[in-house]
Amino acid sequence: MLGINCKQPNRTMAITAALALSVLYILYTFNACLLSSINRTLKQVPTVGGATVTTMERPAAVATQLPQVRILGSIVRIVPLTDEGAGTGGTNTTDGSPKYRFLRQQGLRPSRHLPDALIIGVKKSGTRALLEFIRLHPDVRAAGCEVHFFDRHYGKGLAWYRHHMPPTIEGQLTMEKTPSYFITRDAPRRVRHMNPATRLLVVVRDPVTRAISDYTQARSKKRDMKRFEELAFTNGSAGGVVDTSWGPVRIGVYAKYLERWLEAFPLAQLLFVSGERLIADPAVEIGRVQDFLGLKRVVTEKHFYFNSTKGFPCLLKSEERSSPHCLGKTKGRNHPRIDPAAIDRLREFYRPFNQKFYQLTGINFGWP
């Protein structure tokens, strides 16, 4: 009877287990070395100007120098998968204009900053025209829409405000325009808290004409509005008492609001732009604005032409458009006919306030 060898299967199993453990050890050692090599290589990603160069913005000369490692006999180029600032709350500074695409290609990255200058008012005096005219300057970048931070959205914080500013590069000035800042009680203190060196621009015009323009804009949105005379006077007629609670009338008392701003800022930090001269000779007023902002006089007569139909200056060219164009259908509206007695009564009402405004600014605007 043949004997059975029970030791043979046990020996085979032991050899198999030993081989398996050897293979696992070799794989673990290889992977550990590979990961360590990749990690060391990623830490040596070349930089430009001290900042990590990402794959999206890397100049061609640097792209050829991406780190490489040898894996299983092949050369593998290591490309970082994350962009600079990812996951850190960084702001996307993409700007679609050809000029800014070119600047990015040169390694210059625009970033967002709190405004250096504000157009704080006054409503219906020419603030939009001033903004569009000064934006012709290559060293000025301005928010296109009224942000209303210092009057409506202050609780959202300065980081929120900065996010609404346009990207700029070194040497450019950031601006924003919201005309209601001028009449907002807390705006002077809030602006000073942001930056006590902020430069402030105030566009003003004859308060009677401004009130009529304000009314005209409101009526264009609400056709069933009462007549101007009914709203401007307490008894609804030109012979009554001026109703200072009505917004279009109240805003024209410029001296009242200016005194608040002068409590927070020295007069030298405010520039008063004549709305009348901005229409009659925009190049002269924009020249003053450029001087005030410390800019070279780049915007000149060559940028403007006068549209006799609208009675308003228009642009011959701008950064966005090379063809002549005006500011929009809402500019240069025809005012309704107002009772001359109502106009005379309003001029009489505003006269002492205008004189006080002249004294505060040191400028006689020559309003009737």
Coordinates of N, CA and C in Angstrom, one line a residue, residues 71-283:
I71 N 9.5 57.3 -15.8 CA 8.6 56.3 -15.2 C 8.6 55.1 -16.2
L72 N 9.1 54.0 -15.7 CA 9.2 52.7 -16.5 C 9.9 53.0 -17.8
G73 N 10.9 53.7 -17.8 CA 11.7 53.9 -19.0 C 11.3 55.0 -19.9
S74 N 10.1 55.7 -19.6 CA 9.6 56.8 -20.4 C 9.7 58.1 -19.7
I75 N 9.9 59.2 -20.5 CA 9.9 60.5 -19.9 C 8.5 61.1 -19.8
V76 N 8.1 61.5 -18.6 CA 6.7 62.0 -18.4 C 6.9 63.5 -17.9
R77 N 6.2 64.4 -18.6 CA 6.2 65.8 -18.1 C 5.1 66.0 -17.1
I78 N 5.4 66.6 -16.0 CA 4.5 66.8 -14.9 C 3.8 68.2 -15.1
V79 N 2.5 68.2 -15.2 CA 1.7 69.4 -15.4 C 0.8 69.6 -14.2
P80 N 0.9 70.7 -13.5 CA 0.0 71.0 -12.3 C -1.4 71.1 -12.8
L81 N -2.3 70.5 -12.0 CA -3.7 70.5 -12.4 C -4.5 71.6 -11.8
T82 N -3.9 72.3 -10.8 CA -4.6 73.4 -10.2 C -4.0 74.7 -10.6
D83 N -4.9 75.8 -10.8 CA -4.5 77.1 -11.1 C -4.2 77.9 -9.9
E84 N -3.4 78.9 -10.0 CA -3.0 79.8 -8.9 C -4.2 80.4 -8.3
G85 N -4.3 80.3 -7.0 CA -5.4 80.9 -6.3 C -6.7 80.0 -6.2
A86 N -6.6 78.8 -6.8 CA -7.8 78.0 -6.8 C -8.1 77.5 -5.3
G87 N -9.3 77.6 -4.9 CA -9.7 77.2 -3.6 C -9.4 78.2 -2.5
T88 N -8.9 79.4 -2.9 CA -8.5 80.4 -1.9 C -9.4 81.6 -2.0
G89 N -10.5 81.5 -2.7 CA -11.4 82.6 -2.8 C -10.9 83.7 -3.8
G90 N -9.9 83.3 -4.7 CA -9.4 84.3 -5.6 C -10.5 84.7 -6.6
T91 N -10.3 86.0 -7.1 CA -11.3 86.5 -8.0 C -10.9 86.3 -9.4
N92 N -11.8 85.9 -10.3 CA -11.5 85.8 -11.7 C -11.3 87.2 -12.3
T93 N -10.1 87.5 -12.9 CA -9.8 88.8 -13.4 C -9.8 88.8 -14.9
T94 N -10.6 87.9 -15.5 CA -10.6 87.8 -16.9 C -11.2 89.1 -17.5
D95 N -10.6 89.7 -18.5 CA -11.1 90.9 -19.2 C -11.1 90.6 -20.6
G96 N -12.2 90.8 -21.3 CA -12.3 90.4 -22.7 C -11.7 91.3 -23.7
S97 N -11.2 92.5 -23.3 CA -10.7 93.4 -24.3 C -9.3 92.9 -24.8
P98 N -9.0 93.2 -26.1 CA -7.8 92.7 -26.7 C -6.6 93.3 -25.9
K99 N -6.7 94.5 -25.4 CA -5.6 95.1 -24.7 C -5.2 94.3 -23.5
Y100 N -6.2 93.8 -22.7 CA -6.0 93.1 -21.5 C -5.6 91.6 -21.8
R101 N -6.0 91.1 -22.9 CA -5.5 89.7 -23.3 C -4.0 89.8 -23.6
F102 N -3.6 90.9 -24.3 CA -2.2 91.1 -24.6 C -1.4 91.3 -23.3
L103 N -1.9 92.1 -22.4 CA -1.2 92.3 -21.1 C -1.0 91.0 -20.3
R104 N -2.0 90.1 -20.3 CA -1.9 88.9 -19.7 C -0.8 88.0 -20.3
Q105 N -0.7 88.1 -21.6 CA 0.3 87.3 -22.4 C 1.7 87.8 -22.0
Q106 N 1.8 89.1 -21.6 CA 3.1 89.6 -21.2 C 3.4 89.3 -19.7
G107 N 2.5 88.6 -19.1 CA 2.8 88.2 -17.7 C 2.2 89.2 -16.7
L108 N 1.4 90.2 -17.2 CA 0.8 91.2 -16.3 C -0.6 90.8 -15.9
R109 N -0.9 90.6 -14.7 CA -2.2 90.1 -14.3 C -3.0 91.2 -13.6
P110 N -4.1 91.6 -14.3 CA -5.0 92.6 -13.7 C -5.6 92.1 -12.3
S111 N -5.8 93.0 -11.4 CA -6.5 92.6 -10.2 C -7.5 93.7 -9.8
R112 N -8.4 93.4 -8.9 CA -9.4 94.4 -8.5 C -9.0 95.1 -7.3
H113 N -9.3 96.4 -7.3 CA -9.0 97.3 -6.2 C -10.2 98.2 -5.8
L114 N -10.2 98.6 -4.5 CA -11.2 99.6 -4.1 C -11.0 100.9 -4.9
P115 N -12.0 101.7 -5.2 CA -11.8 102.8 -6.0 C -10.9 103.9 -5.4
D116 N -10.1 104.5 -6.3 CA -9.3 105.6 -5.9 C -10.1 106.9 -6.0
A117 N -11.1 107.0 -6.8 CA -12.0 108.2 -7.0 C -13.4 107.8 -7.2
L118 N -14.3 108.7 -6.7 CA -15.7 108.4 -6.9 C -16.4 109.6 -7.5
I119 N -17.4 109.4 -8.4 CA -18.3 110.4 -8.8 C -19.5 110.3 -7.9
I120 N -19.7 111.2 -7.0 CA -20.7 111.0 -5.9 C -22.0 111.7 -6.2
G121 N -22.1 112.5 -7.3 CA -23.3 113.2 -7.6 C -23.0 114.4 -8.5
V122 N -24.0 115.1 -8.9 CA -25.4 115.0 -8.4 C -26.3 114.5 -9.5
K123 N -27.3 113.8 -9.1 CA -28.2 113.1 -10.0 C -28.7 114.1 -11.1
K124 N -28.8 113.7 -12.3 CA -29.3 114.5 -13.5 C -28.5 115.8 -13.7
S125 N -27.3 115.7 -13.4 CA -26.4 116.9 -13.6 C -25.3 116.6 -14.7
G126 N -25.2 115.3 -15.1 CA -24.2 115.0 -16.1 C -23.2 114.0 -15.6
T127 N -23.6 113.2 -14.6 CA -22.6 112.2 -14.0 C -22.3 111.1 -15.0
R128 N -23.3 110.6 -15.8 CA -23.1 109.6 -16.7 C -22.1 110.1 -17.9
A129 N -22.4 111.3 -18.3 CA -21.5 111.9 -19.3 C -20.1 112.0 -18.8
L130 N -19.9 112.5 -17.6 CA -18.6 112.6 -17.0 C -17.9 111.2 -17.0
L131 N -18.6 110.2 -16.5 CA -18.0 108.9 -16.4 C -17.6 108.4 -17.8
E132 N -18.5 108.5 -18.8 CA -18.1 108.0 -20.1 C -17.0 108.8 -20.7
F133 N -16.9 110.0 -20.5 CA -15.8 110.9 -21.1 C -14.5 110.5 -20.4
I134 N -14.5 110.4 -19.1 CA -13.2 110.1 -18.5 C -12.7 108.6 -18.7
R135 N -13.7 107.8 -19.0 CA -13.3 106.4 -19.3 C -12.5 106.3 -20.6
L136 N -12.5 107.3 -21.4 CA -11.8 107.3 -22.7 C -10.3 107.3 -22.3
H137 N -9.9 107.7 -21.1 CA -8.5 107.7 -20.8 C -8.0 106.3 -20.5
P138 N -6.9 105.9 -21.1 CA -6.4 104.5 -20.9 C -5.9 104.2 -19.5
D139 N -5.7 105.2 -18.7 CA -5.3 104.9 -17.3 C -6.5 104.9 -16.3
V140 N -7.7 104.9 -16.8 CA -8.9 104.9 -16.0 C -9.7 103.7 -16.3
R141 N -10.1 103.0 -15.2 CA -11.0 101.9 -15.3 C -12.1 102.1 -14.4
A142 N -13.3 102.0 -14.8 CA -14.5 102.4 -14.0 C -15.6 101.3 -14.1
A143 N -16.3 101.1 -13.0 CA -17.4 100.2 -13.0 C -18.5 100.8 -13.9
G144 N -19.0 99.9 -14.7 CA -20.0 100.4 -15.7 C -21.3 100.8 -15.1
C145 N -21.7 100.1 -14.1 CA -23.1 100.3 -13.5 C -22.9 101.0 -12.1
E146 N -23.9 101.6 -11.6 CA -23.9 102.2 -10.3 C -24.0 101.1 -9.3
V147 N -23.0 101.0 -8.4 CA -22.9 99.9 -7.5 C -23.8 100.1 -6.2
H148 N -24.0 101.4 -5.8 CA -24.8 101.8 -4.7 C -24.3 101.1 -3.4
F149 N -23.0 101.0 -3.2 CA -22.4 100.4 -2.0 C -22.6 101.2 -0.8
F150 N -22.3 102.5 -0.9 CA -22.3 103.4 0.3 C -23.7 103.8 0.8
D151 N -24.7 103.5 -0.1 CA -26.1 103.9 0.4 C -27.0 102.6 0.6
R152 N -26.8 101.6 -0.3 CA -27.8 100.5 -0.2 C -27.1 99.2 0.3
H153 N -25.8 99.0 -0.1 CA -25.2 97.6 0.2 C -24.0 97.7 1.1
Y154 N -24.0 98.7 1.9 CA -22.8 98.8 2.8 C -22.6 97.6 3.7
G155 N -23.7 97.0 4.1 CA -23.6 95.9 5.0 C -22.9 94.7 4.4
K156 N -22.8 94.6 3.1 CA -22.1 93.5 2.4 C -20.6 93.5 2.5
G157 N -20.0 94.6 2.9 CA -18.6 94.7 3.2 C -17.8 95.1 2.0
L158 N -16.5 95.5 2.3 CA -15.6 96.1 1.3 C -15.2 95.0 0.3
A159 N -15.1 93.7 0.8 CA -14.7 92.7 -0.2 C -15.8 92.5 -1.3
W160 N -17.0 92.7 -0.9 CA -18.1 92.6 -1.9 C -18.0 93.8 -2.9
Y161 N -17.7 95.0 -2.3 CA -17.5 96.2 -3.1 C -16.3 96.0 -4.1
R162 N -15.2 95.5 -3.6 CA -14.0 95.4 -4.5 C -14.3 94.4 -5.6
H163 N -15.1 93.4 -5.3 CA -15.5 92.4 -6.4 C -16.2 93.0 -7.5
H164 N -16.9 94.1 -7.3 CA -17.7 94.8 -8.3 C -16.8 95.9 -9.1
M165 N -15.6 96.0 -8.7 CA -14.7 96.9 -9.4 C -14.1 96.2 -10.7
P166 N -13.7 97.0 -11.7 CA -13.1 96.4 -12.9 C -11.6 96.0 -12.6
P167 N -11.1 95.0 -13.3 CA -9.7 94.6 -13.1 C -8.8 95.8 -13.6
T168 N -7.7 96.0 -12.9 CA -6.8 97.1 -13.3 C -5.4 96.5 -13.2
I169 N -4.4 97.2 -13.9 CA -3.0 96.8 -13.8 C -2.3 98.0 -13.1
E170 N -1.1 97.8 -12.8 CA -0.3 98.8 -12.0 C -0.3 100.1 -12.8
G171 N -0.6 101.2 -12.1 CA -0.6 102.6 -12.8 C -2.0 103.0 -13.2
Q172 N -3.0 102.1 -13.2 CA -4.3 102.5 -13.6 C -5.1 102.9 -12.4
L173 N -6.1 103.8 -12.6 CA -7.0 104.3 -11.5 C -8.3 103.7 -11.6
T174 N -8.9 103.3 -10.4 CA -10.2 102.7 -10.4 C -11.2 103.7 -10.0
M175 N -12.4 103.7 -10.7 CA -13.4 104.7 -10.4 C -14.8 104.0 -10.3
E176 N -15.7 104.7 -9.6 CA -17.1 104.2 -9.5 C -18.0 105.5 -9.4
K177 N -19.2 105.3 -10.0 CA -20.2 106.4 -10.0 C -21.5 106.0 -9.4
T178 N -22.0 106.7 -8.4 CA -23.3 106.5 -7.9 C -23.8 107.9 -7.4
P179 N -24.6 108.6 -8.1 CA -25.0 110.0 -7.8 C -25.7 110.1 -6.4
S180 N -26.4 109.0 -6.0 CA -27.1 109.2 -4.7 C -26.2 109.2 -3.5
Y181 N -24.9 109.0 -3.7 CA -24.0 109.1 -2.5 C -24.0 110.5 -2.0
F182 N -24.1 111.5 -2.9 CA -24.0 112.9 -2.5 C -25.0 113.3 -1.4
I183 N -26.2 112.7 -1.5 CA -27.3 113.1 -0.6 C -27.5 112.0 0.5
T184 N -26.7 111.0 0.6 CA -26.8 110.0 1.6 C -26.1 110.4 2.9
R185 N -26.8 110.4 4.0 CA -26.2 111.0 5.2 C -25.0 110.3 5.7
D186 N -24.9 109.0 5.6 CA -23.8 108.2 6.1 C -22.7 108.0 5.1
A187 N -22.9 108.4 3.9 CA -21.9 108.2 2.8 C -20.5 108.8 3.1
P188 N -20.5 110.1 3.5 CA -19.1 110.7 3.8 C -18.3 109.9 4.8
R189 N -18.9 109.5 5.9 CA -18.2 108.8 6.9 C -17.8 107.4 6.4
R190 N -18.6 106.8 5.6 CA -18.3 105.4 5.1 C -17.2 105.5 4.1
V191 N -17.2 106.5 3.2 CA -16.2 106.6 2.2 C -14.8 106.9 2.9
R192 N -14.9 107.8 3.9 CA -13.6 108.1 4.6 C -13.1 106.8 5.3
H193 N -13.9 106.0 5.8 CA -13.5 104.8 6.5 C -12.8 103.9 5.5
M194 N -13.3 103.8 4.2 CA -12.7 103.0 3.2 C -11.3 103.6 2.8
N195 N -11.2 104.9 2.6 CA -9.9 105.5 2.2 C -10.1 107.0 2.4
P196 N -9.4 107.6 3.4 CA -9.5 109.0 3.6 C -8.9 109.9 2.5
A197 N -8.1 109.2 1.6 CA -7.5 109.9 0.5 C -8.3 109.8 -0.8
T198 N -9.5 109.3 -0.7 CA -10.4 109.1 -1.9 C -10.6 110.5 -2.5
R199 N -10.5 110.6 -3.8 CA -10.8 111.8 -4.6 C -12.3 111.8 -5.0
L200 N -13.0 112.9 -4.8 CA -14.4 112.9 -5.0 C -14.8 114.0 -6.1
L201 N -15.6 113.5 -7.0 CA -16.0 114.4 -8.1 C -17.5 114.7 -8.0
V202 N -17.9 115.9 -8.1 CA -19.3 116.3 -7.9 C -19.7 117.1 -9.2
V203 N -20.7 116.7 -9.9 CA -21.2 117.4 -11.1 C -22.5 118.1 -10.7
V204 N -22.5 119.4 -10.9 CA -23.7 120.2 -10.5 C -24.1 121.0 -11.7
R205 N -25.4 121.4 -11.7 CA -26.0 122.3 -12.7 C -27.1 123.1 -12.0
D206 N -27.5 124.1 -12.7 CA -28.6 125.0 -12.2 C -29.7 124.1 -11.6
P207 N -30.0 124.2 -10.3 CA -30.9 123.3 -9.6 C -32.3 123.3 -10.1
V208 N -32.7 124.4 -10.8 CA -34.1 124.4 -11.4 C -34.1 123.5 -12.6
T209 N -33.1 123.7 -13.4 CA -33.0 122.8 -14.6 C -32.9 121.4 -14.2
R210 N -32.1 121.1 -13.2 CA -31.9 119.8 -12.7 C -33.2 119.2 -12.2
A211 N -34.0 119.9 -11.5 CA -35.3 119.4 -11.0 C -36.2 119.1 -12.1
I212 N -36.2 119.9 -13.1 CA -37.1 119.6 -14.3 C -36.6 118.4 -15.0
S213 N -35.3 118.2 -15.1 CA -34.7 117.0 -15.8 C -35.0 115.8 -15.0
D214 N -35.0 115.9 -13.7 CA -35.3 114.8 -12.8 C -36.8 114.4 -13.0
Y215 N -37.6 115.3 -13.0 CA -39.1 115.1 -13.2 C -39.3 114.5 -14.6
T216 N -38.6 115.0 -15.6 CA -38.8 114.4 -17.0 C -38.4 113.0 -17.0
Q217 N -37.4 112.6 -16.4 CA -37.0 111.2 -16.3 C -38.0 110.3 -15.6
A218 N -38.5 110.8 -14.5 CA -39.5 110.0 -13.8 C -40.8 109.9 -14.6
R219 N -41.2 111.0 -15.3 CA -42.4 110.9 -16.0 C -42.3 110.0 -17.2
S220 N -41.1 109.8 -17.8 CA -40.9 108.9 -18.9 C -41.2 107.5 -18.5
K221 N -41.1 107.2 -17.2 CA -41.4 105.8 -16.7 C -42.8 105.7 -16.1
K222 N -43.4 106.8 -15.9 CA -44.8 106.8 -15.3 C -45.6 107.9 -16.0
R223 N -46.3 107.5 -17.0 CA -47.0 108.5 -17.8 C -48.1 109.2 -17.1
D224 N -48.7 108.7 -16.1 CA -49.8 109.3 -15.4 C -49.3 110.2 -14.2
M225 N -48.1 110.6 -14.2 CA -47.6 111.5 -13.2 C -48.3 112.9 -13.2
K226 N -48.4 113.5 -12.1 CA -49.0 114.8 -12.0 C -48.1 115.8 -12.7
R227 N -48.6 117.0 -13.0 CA -47.8 118.0 -13.6 C -46.7 118.5 -12.7
F228 N -45.6 119.0 -13.2 CA -44.5 119.5 -12.4 C -44.9 120.5 -11.4
E229 N -45.7 121.4 -11.8 CA -46.2 122.5 -10.8 C -47.0 121.9 -9.7
E230 N -47.7 120.9 -9.9 CA -48.5 120.3 -8.8 C -47.7 119.6 -7.8
L231 N -46.5 119.1 -8.2 CA -45.6 118.4 -7.3 C -44.6 119.3 -6.6
A232 N -44.2 120.4 -7.3 CA -43.2 121.3 -6.8 C -43.7 122.2 -5.7
F233 N -45.0 122.4 -5.7 CA -45.6 123.4 -4.7 C -46.7 122.8 -3.9
T234 N -46.7 123.2 -2.6 CA -47.6 122.5 -1.7 C -49.1 122.6 -2.1
N235 N -49.5 123.8 -2.7 CA -50.9 123.9 -3.0 C -51.2 123.6 -4.5
G236 N -50.1 123.0 -5.2 CA -50.3 122.6 -6.5 C -50.2 123.6 -7.6
S237 N -49.8 124.9 -7.2 CA -49.8 125.9 -8.2 C -48.5 126.7 -8.0
A238 N -48.1 127.5 -9.0 CA -46.8 128.2 -9.0 C -46.8 129.3 -7.9
G239 N -47.9 129.7 -7.5 CA -48.0 130.8 -6.4 C -47.9 130.3 -5.0
G240 N -47.8 128.9 -4.9 CA -47.7 128.4 -3.5 C -46.3 128.2 -2.9
V241 N -46.2 127.6 -1.8 CA -44.9 127.3 -1.1 C -44.2 126.2 -1.8
V242 N -42.9 126.3 -2.0 CA -42.1 125.3 -2.6 C -42.1 124.1 -1.6
D243 N -42.4 122.9 -2.2 CA -42.5 121.7 -1.4 C -41.1 121.0 -1.4
T244 N -40.3 121.3 -0.3 CA -39.0 120.8 -0.1 C -38.9 119.3 0.2
S245 N -40.1 118.7 0.4 CA -40.1 117.2 0.7 C -40.0 116.4 -0.6
W246 N -40.3 117.1 -1.7 CA -40.3 116.4 -3.0 C -38.9 116.3 -3.5
G247 N -38.5 115.0 -3.8 CA -37.1 114.7 -4.1 C -36.4 115.6 -5.2
P248 N -37.0 115.8 -6.3 CA -36.4 116.7 -7.3 C -36.1 118.1 -6.9
V249 N -36.9 118.6 -5.9 CA -36.6 120.0 -5.4 C -35.6 119.9 -4.3
R250 N -35.7 118.9 -3.4 CA -34.8 118.7 -2.2 C -33.4 118.5 -2.6
I251 N -33.1 117.7 -3.7 CA -31.7 117.4 -4.1 C -31.0 118.7 -4.5
G252 N -31.7 119.7 -5.0 CA -31.0 120.9 -5.5 C -30.5 121.8 -4.4
V253 N -30.7 121.5 -3.2 CA -30.2 122.3 -2.1 C -28.8 121.8 -1.8
Y254 N -27.8 122.1 -2.7 CA -26.5 121.5 -2.7 C -25.7 121.8 -1.4
A255 N -25.8 123.0 -0.9 CA -25.0 123.4 0.2 C -25.3 122.5 1.4
K256 N -26.5 122.1 1.6 CA -26.9 121.3 2.7 C -26.1 120.0 2.7
Y257 N -26.0 119.3 1.6 CA -25.3 118.0 1.5 C -23.8 118.2 1.5
L258 N -23.3 119.3 0.9 CA -21.9 119.5 0.8 C -21.3 119.7 2.2
E259 N -22.0 120.4 3.0 CA -21.5 120.6 4.4 C -21.1 119.3 5.1
R260 N -21.9 118.2 4.8 CA -21.6 116.9 5.4 C -20.3 116.3 4.9
W261 N -20.1 116.5 3.6 CA -18.9 116.0 3.0 C -17.7 116.7 3.5
L262 N -17.8 118.0 3.7 CA -16.7 118.8 4.1 C -16.3 118.5 5.6
E263 N -17.2 117.9 6.3 CA -16.9 117.5 7.7 C -16.0 116.2 7.6
A264 N -16.0 115.5 6.5 CA -15.2 114.2 6.4 C -14.0 114.4 5.5
F265 N -14.0 115.4 4.6 CA -13.0 115.5 3.6 C -12.6 117.0 3.4
P266 N -11.3 117.3 3.2 CA -10.9 118.6 2.9 C -11.4 119.0 1.5
L267 N -11.6 120.3 1.3 CA -12.1 120.8 0.1 C -11.2 120.4 -1.1
A268 N -9.9 120.3 -0.8 CA -9.0 120.0 -1.9 C -9.2 118.6 -2.5
Q269 N -9.9 117.8 -1.8 CA -10.2 116.4 -2.3 C -11.5 116.3 -3.1
L270 N -12.1 117.4 -3.3 CA -13.4 117.5 -4.1 C -13.2 118.3 -5.3
L271 N -13.6 117.8 -6.4 CA -13.6 118.6 -7.7 C -15.1 118.8 -8.1
F272 N -15.4 120.1 -8.3 CA -16.8 120.4 -8.8 C -16.8 120.7 -10.3
V273 N -17.6 119.9 -11.0 CA -17.7 119.9 -12.4 C -19.0 120.6 -12.8
S274 N -18.9 121.6 -13.7 CA -20.1 122.3 -14.1 C -20.8 121.5 -15.2
G275 N -22.0 121.1 -14.9 CA -22.8 120.4 -15.8 C -23.1 121.1 -17.1
E276 N -23.2 122.5 -17.0 CA -23.5 123.3 -18.2 C -22.2 123.3 -19.1
R277 N -21.0 123.5 -18.5 CA -19.8 123.5 -19.3 C -19.4 122.1 -19.8
L278 N -19.9 121.1 -19.1 CA -19.6 119.7 -19.6 C -20.3 119.5 -20.9
I279 N -21.5 120.2 -21.1 CA -22.2 120.1 -22.4 C -21.6 121.1 -23.4
A280 N -21.4 122.3 -23.0 CA -20.9 123.3 -23.9 C -19.5 123.1 -24.4
D281 N -18.6 122.6 -23.5 CA -17.2 122.5 -23.9 C -16.6 121.3 -23.0
P282 N -17.0 120.1 -23.4 CA -16.6 118.9 -22.6 C -15.1 118.8 -22.5
A283 N -14.3 119.1 -23.5 CA -12.9 118.9 -23.5 C -12.2 119.8 -22.3

